[in-house]
CSV table of C-alpha atoms in Angstrom, one decimal:
chain,number,residue,atom,x,y,z
A,962,MET,CA,63.2,-127.4,151.2
A,963,THR,CA,62.2,-130.1,148.8
A,964,ARG,CA,58.6,-130.0,147.9
A,965,VAL,CA,57.2,-133.4,146.6
A,966,HIS,CA,54.8,-131.8,144.1
A,967,ASP,CA,57.6,-129.5,142.6
A,968,ARG,CA,58.6,-132.1,139.9
A,969,GLY,CA,60.4,-130.2,137.2
A,970,GLY,CA,63.8,-131.8,136.7
A,971,TRP,CA,63.1,-134.3,139.5
A,972,PRO,CA,66.0,-136.8,139.4
A,973,GLY,CA,65.4,-140.4,138.5
A,974,ALA,CA,62.2,-139.9,136.4
A,975,GLY,CA,61.6,-142.7,134.0
A,976,PRO,CA,59.7,-143.3,130.7
A,977,ILE,CA,56.2,-141.9,130.5
A,978,ASN,CA,53.4,-144.3,130.8
A,979,ARG,CA,51.1,-143.4,128.1
A,980,ALA,CA,48.3,-145.7,129.0
A,981,GLU,CA,45.1,-144.0,129.7
A,982,HIS,CA,42.0,-145.0,131.6
A,983,GLU,CA,38.4,-143.9,131.4
A,984,LEU,CA,37.6,-142.0,134.7
A,985,SER,CA,35.5,-144.0,137.0
A,986,TRP,CA,32.4,-142.7,138.6
A,987,TRP,CA,34.0,-141.9,141.9
A,988,GLU,CA,36.8,-140.1,140.2
A,989,LYS,CA,34.3,-138.0,138.2
A,990,ARG,CA,32.3,-137.3,141.3
A,991,THR,CA,35.4,-136.2,143.3
A,992,ASP,CA,36.2,-133.9,140.4
A,993,ALA,CA,32.7,-132.6,140.4
A,994,LEU,CA,32.4,-132.1,144.2
A,995,MET,CA,35.7,-130.2,144.2
A,996,ARG,CA,34.5,-127.9,141.4
A,997,LEU,CA,31.1,-127.3,143.1
A,998,MET,CA,33.1,-126.2,146.3
A,999,TRP,CA,34.9,-123.5,144.4
A,1000,THR,CA,32.0,-122.0,142.3
A,1001,PRO,CA,31.7,-118.2,142.8
A,1002,GLU,CA,28.3,-118.7,144.6
A,1003,ARG,CA,29.9,-121.1,147.2
A,1004,ARG,CA,33.5,-120.4,147.4
A,1005,VAL,CA,33.8,-123.0,150.0
A,1006,ILE,CA,37.2,-124.0,148.7
A,1007,ARG,CA,39.6,-122.0,146.5
A,1008,VAL,CA,41.6,-123.8,143.9
A,1009,ASP,CA,44.8,-122.5,145.5
A,1010,GLU,CA,43.6,-124.1,148.8
A,1011,MET,CA,43.1,-127.4,147.1
A,1012,ARG,CA,46.7,-127.2,145.6
A,1013,ARG,CA,48.0,-126.4,149.1
A,1014,ALA,CA,46.2,-129.3,150.6
A,1015,ILE,CA,47.5,-131.8,148.0
A,1016,GLU,CA,51.1,-130.4,148.5
A,1017,SER,CA,50.7,-130.9,152.3
A,1018,MET,CA,50.3,-134.6,151.9
A,1019,GLU,CA,53.1,-136.6,153.4
A,1020,PRO,CA,55.6,-137.1,150.5
A,1021,GLY,CA,55.4,-140.9,150.4
A,1022,GLN,CA,51.7,-140.7,150.4
A,1023,TYR,CA,51.7,-138.0,147.6
A,1024,GLU,CA,53.8,-140.3,145.3
A,1025,LYS,CA,51.8,-143.3,145.9
A,1026,ALA,CA,48.4,-141.8,145.6
A,1027,SER,CA,46.5,-141.7,142.3
A,1028,TYR,CA,45.4,-138.4,141.0
A,1029,TYR,CA,41.9,-138.5,142.5
A,1030,GLU,CA,43.1,-140.0,145.7
A,1031,ARG,CA,44.9,-136.7,146.1
A,1032,TRP,CA,41.9,-134.6,145.2
A,1033,LEU,CA,39.7,-136.6,147.6
A,1034,HIS,CA,42.3,-136.1,150.4
A,1035,ALA,CA,42.3,-132.4,149.7
A,1036,LEU,CA,38.5,-132.3,149.6
A,1037,GLU,CA,38.2,-134.0,153.0
A,1038,THR,CA,41.0,-132.0,154.6
A,1039,LEU,CA,39.6,-128.7,153.5
A,1040,LEU,CA,36.0,-129.4,154.4
A,1041,ILE,CA,37.2,-130.5,157.9
A,1042,GLU,CA,39.5,-127.5,158.2
A,1043,LYS,CA,36.6,-125.1,157.3
A,1044,GLY,CA,34.3,-126.7,159.7
A,1045,VAL,CA,31.9,-127.8,157.0
A,1046,LEU,CA,32.3,-131.4,157.9
A,1047,THR,CA,34.0,-133.2,160.8
A,1048,ARG,CA,36.3,-136.2,160.6
A,1049,GLU,CA,33.9,-138.1,162.8
A,1050,GLU,CA,30.9,-137.3,160.6
A,1051,ILE,CA,32.7,-138.6,157.6
A,1052,GLU,CA,33.8,-141.9,159.3
A,1053,LEU,CA,30.3,-142.4,160.6
A,1054,LYS,CA,28.7,-141.8,157.3
A,1055,VAL,CA,31.2,-144.2,155.6
A,1056,LYS,CA,30.2,-146.9,158.0
A,1057,GLU,CA,26.5,-146.1,157.7
A,1058,LEU,CA,26.7,-146.4,154.0
A,1059,ASP,CA,28.8,-149.5,154.2
A,1060,LYS,CA,25.9,-151.3,156.0
A,1061,ARG,CA,23.3,-150.7,153.2
B,577,MET,CA,32.4,-147.5,133.2
B,578,HIS,CA,29.5,-147.1,135.6
B,579,ASP,CA,27.6,-144.8,133.3
B,580,ASP,CA,24.3,-146.3,134.6
B,581,HIS,CA,24.9,-144.3,137.7
B,582,HIS,CA,24.8,-141.0,135.9
B,583,ASP,CA,21.1,-140.9,135.9
B,584,ASP,CA,20.9,-141.6,139.5
B,585,PRO,CA,22.5,-139.0,141.6
B,586,HIS,CA,20.0,-139.6,144.4
B,587,ALA,CA,21.3,-143.0,145.1
B,588,PRO,CA,25.1,-143.2,144.4
B,589,LEU,CA,24.9,-146.1,146.7
B,590,ALA,CA,23.8,-149.0,144.4
B,591,HIS,CA,26.9,-150.7,143.5
B,592,ASP,CA,27.3,-153.8,141.4
B,593,HIS,CA,30.8,-154.4,142.6
B,594,PRO,CA,32.6,-154.3,146.0
B,595,GLN,CA,33.3,-150.7,146.7
B,596,THR,CA,36.8,-149.4,147.2
B,597,GLU,CA,37.7,-147.3,150.2
B,598,PHE,CA,37.8,-144.2,147.9
B,599,GLU,CA,34.3,-144.8,146.5
B,600,LYS,CA,33.0,-145.2,150.0
B,601,ARG,CA,34.6,-142.0,151.1
B,602,VAL,CA,33.4,-139.9,148.2
B,603,ASP,CA,29.9,-141.3,148.6
B,604,ALA,CA,30.1,-140.2,152.3
B,605,VAL,CA,31.3,-136.7,151.5
B,606,GLN,CA,28.7,-136.3,148.8
B,607,ALA,CA,25.8,-137.5,151.1
B,608,LEU,CA,26.9,-135.2,153.9
B,609,LEU,CA,27.2,-132.1,151.6
B,610,ILE,CA,23.7,-132.9,150.4
B,611,GLU,CA,22.3,-133.5,153.9
B,612,LYS,CA,23.7,-130.1,155.0
B,613,GLY,CA,22.1,-128.4,151.9
B,614,ILE,CA,25.5,-127.1,150.5
B,615,ILE,CA,24.8,-129.0,147.2
B,616,THR,CA,21.9,-130.9,145.7
B,617,PRO,CA,22.0,-134.2,143.9
B,618,ASP,CA,21.2,-132.3,140.8
B,619,ASP,CA,24.3,-130.0,141.2
B,620,VAL,CA,26.5,-133.1,141.2
B,621,ARG,CA,24.8,-134.5,138.1
B,622,ARG,CA,25.1,-131.3,136.3
B,623,ALA,CA,28.8,-130.7,137.4
B,624,VAL,CA,29.8,-134.2,136.0
B,625,GLU,CA,27.8,-133.6,132.8
B,626,GLU,CA,29.5,-130.2,132.3
B,627,MET,CA,32.9,-131.9,132.3
B,628,ASP,CA,31.6,-134.8,130.1
B,629,SER,CA,30.5,-132.2,127.6
B,630,ARG,CA,34.1,-131.0,127.3
B,631,SER,CA,36.4,-133.0,125.0
B,632,PRO,CA,39.2,-132.4,122.5
B,633,ALA,CA,36.4,-132.0,119.8
B,634,LEU,CA,35.9,-128.6,121.1
B,635,GLY,CA,39.5,-127.6,120.7
B,636,ALA,CA,39.6,-129.3,117.4
B,637,LYS,CA,36.8,-127.1,116.1
B,638,VAL,CA,38.7,-124.0,117.3
B,639,ILE,CA,41.9,-125.1,115.5
B,640,ALA,CA,40.1,-126.0,112.3
B,641,ARG,CA,38.6,-122.5,112.2
B,642,ALA,CA,41.9,-121.0,112.9
B,643,TRP,CA,43.4,-123.0,109.9
B,644,VAL,CA,40.8,-121.8,107.4
B,645,ASP,CA,40.4,-118.3,108.7
B,646,PRO,CA,43.6,-116.3,109.4
B,647,ALA,CA,41.6,-113.3,110.9
B,648,PHE,CA,40.0,-115.8,113.4
B,649,LYS,CA,43.5,-117.1,114.1
B,650,GLY,CA,44.7,-113.6,114.8
B,651,ARG,CA,41.8,-113.0,117.2
B,652,LEU,CA,42.4,-116.4,118.8
B,653,LEU,CA,46.1,-115.4,119.5
B,654,ALA,CA,45.0,-112.0,120.7
B,655,ASN,CA,42.2,-113.0,123.0
B,656,ALA,CA,41.4,-116.7,123.1
B,657,LYS,CA,38.4,-116.7,125.4
B,658,ARG,CA,36.7,-114.1,123.3
B,659,ALA,CA,37.6,-115.9,120.0
B,660,ILE,CA,36.2,-119.3,121.2
B,661,ALA,CA,33.0,-117.6,122.2
B,662,GLU,CA,32.5,-116.7,118.5
B,663,LEU,CA,32.2,-120.5,118.0
B,664,GLY,CA,29.7,-120.8,120.8
B,665,ILE,CA,32.2,-122.2,123.3
B,666,GLU,CA,32.2,-120.8,126.7
B,667,PHE,CA,35.4,-121.3,128.6
B,668,THR,CA,33.9,-121.6,132.0
B,669,GLN,CA,37.2,-122.1,133.9
B,670,GLU,CA,38.1,-119.0,135.9
B,671,ALA,CA,41.7,-119.2,134.5
B,672,ALA,CA,42.7,-117.1,131.5
B,673,LEU,CA,43.3,-118.9,128.2
B,674,PHE,CA,46.1,-118.3,125.7
B,675,ALA,CA,46.6,-119.8,122.3
B,676,VAL,CA,50.2,-120.3,121.0
B,677,GLU,CA,51.1,-121.3,117.5
B,678,ASN,CA,53.5,-124.0,116.4
B,679,THR,CA,55.3,-123.3,113.2
B,680,GLU,CA,58.2,-124.6,111.2
B,681,LYS,CA,60.4,-122.6,113.5
B,682,VAL,CA,58.8,-122.9,117.0
B,683,HIS,CA,57.3,-125.9,118.7
B,684,HIS,CA,55.5,-125.4,122.0
B,685,VAL,CA,54.8,-128.1,124.4
B,686,VAL,CA,52.7,-127.5,127.6
B,687,VAL,CA,53.2,-128.9,131.1
B,688,CYS,CA,52.2,-128.1,134.6
B,689,THR,CA,55.2,-129.1,136.8
B,690,LEU,CA,53.5,-128.2,140.0
B,691,CYS,CA,50.1,-129.9,139.6
B,692,SER,CA,48.1,-130.5,136.4
B,693,CYS,CA,46.7,-127.2,135.1
B,694,TYR,CA,45.2,-127.9,131.7
B,695,PRO,CA,42.7,-126.2,129.4
B,696,ARG,CA,39.8,-128.5,130.4
B,697,GLY,CA,37.2,-126.1,129.1
B,698,LEU,CA,38.5,-127.0,125.6
B,699,LEU,CA,40.1,-130.3,125.9
B,700,GLY,CA,38.2,-132.0,128.7
B,701,TYR,CA,39.9,-134.1,131.5
B,702,PRO,CA,43.7,-134.2,131.2
B,703,PRO,CA,45.0,-137.5,130.1
B,704,ASP,CA,46.8,-139.8,132.7
B,705,TRP,CA,50.3,-139.1,131.3
B,706,TYR,CA,49.9,-135.4,131.5
B,707,LYS,CA,49.3,-135.6,135.2
B,708,SER,CA,52.1,-138.2,135.7
B,709,LEU,CA,55.0,-137.4,137.8
B,710,ASN,CA,57.4,-138.6,135.0
B,711,TYR,CA,56.0,-136.2,132.3
B,712,ARG,CA,56.0,-133.3,134.8
B,713,SER,CA,59.6,-134.1,135.8
B,714,ARG,CA,61.1,-134.7,132.4
B,715,VAL,CA,59.6,-132.5,129.8
B,716,VAL,CA,61.1,-129.3,131.2
B,717,VAL,CA,64.6,-130.8,131.3
B,718,ASP,CA,64.5,-133.0,128.3
B,719,PRO,CA,61.7,-131.9,126.0
B,720,ARG,CA,63.1,-133.5,122.9
B,721,GLY,CA,63.6,-136.8,124.6
B,722,VAL,CA,60.0,-136.7,125.8
B,723,LEU,CA,58.7,-135.6,122.4
B,724,LYS,CA,60.6,-138.5,120.8
B,725,GLU,CA,58.9,-141.0,123.2
B,726,PHE,CA,55.6,-139.6,121.8
B,727,GLY,CA,56.9,-140.3,118.2
B,728,LEU,CA,57.9,-136.6,117.4
B,729,GLU,CA,61.4,-135.9,116.4
B,730,LEU,CA,62.2,-132.2,115.7
B,731,ASP,CA,65.0,-130.7,113.8
B,732,ALA,CA,67.7,-129.0,115.8
B,733,ASN,CA,66.9,-125.7,114.1
B,734,VAL,CA,63.4,-125.7,115.5
B,735,GLU,CA,63.1,-123.8,118.8
B,736,VAL,CA,61.4,-126.1,121.3
B,737,ARG,CA,59.5,-123.9,123.7
B,738,VAL,CA,58.3,-125.5,126.9
B,739,LEU,CA,55.3,-123.7,128.7
B,740,ASP,CA,55.1,-124.5,132.3
B,741,SER,CA,51.7,-123.3,133.5
B,742,THR,CA,52.4,-122.3,137.0
B,743,ALA,CA,49.7,-119.7,137.3
B,744,ASP,CA,46.0,-119.6,136.3
B,745,MET,CA,46.8,-119.2,132.7
B,746,ARG,CA,45.9,-122.1,130.4
B,747,TYR,CA,47.7,-122.8,127.1
B,748,LEU,CA,46.2,-124.2,123.9
B,749,VAL,CA,48.7,-125.1,121.1
B,750,ILE,CA,47.7,-124.5,117.6
B,751,PRO,CA,49.4,-127.2,115.6
B,752,PRO,CA,50.5,-126.5,112.0
B,753,ARG,CA,48.0,-127.3,109.3
B,754,PRO,CA,49.2,-130.5,107.7
B,755,ALA,CA,50.2,-130.4,104.0
B,756,GLY,CA,47.8,-131.8,101.5
B,757,THR,CA,44.7,-130.6,103.2
B,758,GLU,CA,44.0,-127.6,101.0
B,759,ARG,CA,40.8,-129.0,99.7
B,760,MET,CA,39.4,-130.1,103.0
B,761,ASP,CA,36.5,-128.4,104.7
B,762,GLU,CA,36.4,-127.3,108.3
B,763,GLU,CA,34.8,-130.4,109.6
B,764,GLU,CA,37.3,-132.7,107.8
B,765,LEU,CA,40.2,-130.5,109.1
B,766,ALA,CA,38.8,-130.8,112.7
B,767,SER,CA,39.1,-134.6,112.4
B,768,LEU,CA,42.9,-134.3,112.0
B,769,VAL,CA,43.4,-132.3,115.2
B,770,THR,CA,44.2,-134.6,118.0
B,771,ARG,CA,44.2,-133.8,121.7
B,772,ASP,CA,48.0,-134.4,121.9
B,773,SER,CA,48.7,-132.0,119.0
B,774,MET,CA,46.9,-129.3,121.1
B,775,ILE,CA,49.2,-130.1,124.1
B,776,GLY,CA,52.2,-130.0,121.8
B,777,VAL,CA,53.4,-133.6,122.1
B,778,ALA,CA,52.3,-134.5,118.6
B,779,ARG,CA,51.5,-133.0,115.3
B,780,ALA,CA,48.1,-133.0,113.7
B,781,ARG,CA,47.3,-136.1,111.7
B,782,THR,CA,48.1,-136.1,108.0
B,783,PRO,CA,45.3,-137.1,105.7
B,784,ALA,CA,47.2,-140.1,104.4
B,785,LEU,CA,47.4,-141.6,107.9
B,786,GLN,CA,43.7,-141.4,108.4
C,203,MET,CA,49.8,-99.8,140.0
C,204,THR,CA,52.5,-100.2,137.4
C,205,PRO,CA,54.5,-103.2,136.7
C,206,ARG,CA,58.1,-103.1,137.8
C,207,PHE,CA,59.4,-104.8,134.7
C,208,LYS,CA,58.8,-104.6,131.0
C,209,PRO,CA,59.2,-107.0,128.2
C,210,GLY,CA,62.9,-107.5,127.4
C,211,ASP,CA,64.1,-106.8,130.9
C,212,ARG,CA,66.6,-109.3,132.3
C,213,VAL,CA,65.3,-110.8,135.6
C,214,ARG,CA,66.6,-113.3,138.2
C,215,VAL,CA,64.1,-115.5,140.0
C,216,ARG,CA,64.7,-115.3,143.7
C,217,ALA,CA,66.0,-118.5,145.4
C,218,ASP,CA,63.8,-118.9,148.3
C,219,SER,CA,61.9,-121.8,149.9
C,220,PRO,CA,59.6,-120.3,152.4
C,221,PRO,CA,57.3,-122.7,154.1
C,222,GLY,CA,53.8,-122.8,152.6
C,223,HIS,CA,52.4,-122.7,149.2
C,224,ILE,CA,54.3,-121.2,146.4
C,225,ARG,CA,53.9,-121.2,142.6
C,226,THR,CA,57.6,-120.6,141.6
C,227,PRO,CA,59.2,-124.0,140.7
C,228,LYS,CA,62.5,-124.7,142.2
C,229,TYR,CA,64.2,-125.4,138.9
C,230,VAL,CA,63.9,-121.7,137.9
C,231,GLN,CA,64.9,-120.2,141.2
C,232,GLY,CA,68.2,-118.4,141.1
C,233,LYS,CA,68.1,-118.5,137.3
C,234,THR,CA,68.2,-115.5,135.0
C,235,GLY,CA,65.8,-115.0,132.1
C,236,GLU,CA,64.0,-112.4,130.2
C,237,VAL,CA,60.5,-110.9,130.6
C,238,ALA,CA,58.6,-112.1,127.6
C,239,GLY,CA,55.1,-110.7,128.6
C,240,ILE,CA,53.0,-109.3,131.3
C,241,HIS,CA,49.7,-111.1,132.1
C,242,GLY,CA,48.4,-108.4,134.4
C,243,ALA,CA,47.8,-108.2,138.1
C,244,PHE,CA,46.4,-111.1,140.1
C,245,ARG,CA,45.6,-112.1,143.5
C,246,ASN,CA,48.6,-113.7,145.3
C,247,PRO,CA,48.1,-117.5,145.4
C,248,GLU,CA,50.5,-117.8,148.4
C,249,THR,CA,47.9,-116.2,150.6
C,250,LEU,CA,44.7,-117.5,148.7
C,251,ALA,CA,45.9,-120.9,149.6
C,252,TYR,CA,45.3,-120.2,153.2
C,253,GLY,CA,41.8,-118.7,152.9
C,254,ARG,CA,43.0,-115.1,152.8
C,255,ASP,CA,42.1,-112.6,150.2
C,256,GLY,CA,45.3,-112.7,148.1
C,257,LEU,CA,45.7,-108.9,148.2
C,258,PRO,CA,47.6,-106.9,147.3
C,259,LYS,CA,47.5,-108.2,143.8
C,260,GLN,CA,50.9,-109.1,142.2
C,261,PHE,CA,51.9,-108.6,138.6
C,262,LEU,CA,52.3,-111.8,136.8
C,263,TYR,CA,55.0,-112.1,134.1
C,264,VAL,CA,55.9,-114.8,131.5
C,265,VAL,CA,59.6,-115.2,131.8
C,266,ARG,CA,61.6,-116.9,129.0
C,267,PHE,CA,64.7,-118.8,129.9
C,268,ASP,CA,67.4,-120.6,127.6
C,269,GLU,CA,67.1,-124.2,128.5
C,270,ARG,CA,70.9,-124.3,128.7
C,271,ASP,CA,70.7,-121.7,131.5
C,272,LEU,CA,68.4,-123.9,133.5
C,273,TRP,CA,70.1,-127.2,133.1
C,274,GLN,CA,73.9,-127.5,132.9
C,275,GLN,CA,73.7,-130.7,130.9
C,276,TYR,CA,70.8,-129.7,128.6
C,277,ARG,CA,70.8,-132.2,125.7
C,278,GLY,CA,68.6,-130.4,123.2
C,279,SER,CA,69.3,-127.5,120.8
C,280,PRO,CA,70.8,-124.2,122.0
C,281,ARG,CA,67.7,-122.6,120.5
C,282,ASP,CA,65.4,-124.3,123.0
C,283,THR,CA,63.6,-122.1,125.6
C,284,LEU,CA,61.2,-122.4,128.5
C,285,LEU,CA,58.5,-120.1,129.4
C,286,VAL,CA,57.0,-119.9,133.0
C,287,ASP,CA,54.6,-117.6,134.7
C,288,VAL,CA,56.2,-115.9,137.7
C,289,TYR,CA,54.8,-113.3,140.1
C,290,GLU,CA,56.6,-110.0,140.6
C,291,HIS,CA,57.7,-110.5,144.2
C,292,TRP,CA,59.8,-113.4,143.0
C,293,LEU,CA,61.8,-111.3,140.5
C,294,ASP,CA,64.9,-109.1,140.8
C,295,PRO,CA,66.6,-107.2,138.1
C,296,ALA,CA,69.5,-109.0,136.6
């Protein structure tokens, strides 16, 4: 079984792009929300669950996604899986905020 | 980038540019978690600030102390979390922390091939290249080639030791103290310690290059 | 609870690809290395990843490999090594 996240020695890897970008506000908040979900007081999500959710992405999607796109995918997936939020709620809220 | 938003966690919705799909989605998730009382806007602000307060300067302070104080270096190698606490640095990550020393004979370089494990508590957010698929793929199979790309060529008699952090163990590299720094104080020394030297893809700066 | 292996022991990493979350990279599976250290016993990420308690705890080892044992066409120096953290249930004596 090939796992898309298991990259050590992955064939065809090219030069390393060393350009760096300052994290944008949504990226920092995605990071922050995830960390808040795994604080000992909350334990809504465990870091192992986050990794599992990222690894479960469809391989093409995993490779295409940026780092925090993967985190956000995992955040949504796990909050829905745990019954904290529903898919519908999120979509509705996205639309609601869009109108403002 | 949008630093103006930092003071305004109650209204992450005021945007001065068209929002991307991802910005919208994180706004929505955040708003819902707040509505449900799972987090407060203040929690979000503090969580962002906590990471913003973590930067390679913390790691550099630790390395500079290790350079001037061999007993501290010994404690750092023996129990890194406890040693950095002596400098007032709390490693809040749940993971364990280990320091490893680069010498003339051994050169450590750190990677996480499975995800992006990184000693954030001492170095801040990991750089983009550290999280990149190409770095994660290549540094285990061709560490010398990768180091060369970063401008570091090591002699064949040096043992290159790749550390793949697959568990919740975080690794901090202590780079060798550069020559010609004997008269420098701790603060000056810390300015020579780069983030990349603490990951192991570079050496510390030499004073001449400053 | 006592660890099954001690530093210096030769170990082979199991070659297994069960469905689900694992923290043993493919490139060390089936390879032989040496126990370089024992981190202690930790909850098992393979079950933590699915919301379970991760018990029983598993010993976690640092295993050292010669790079040339991992990659047939390794281009670096014969001195080069790789260290990776591996849970006990992934290791057999070699």
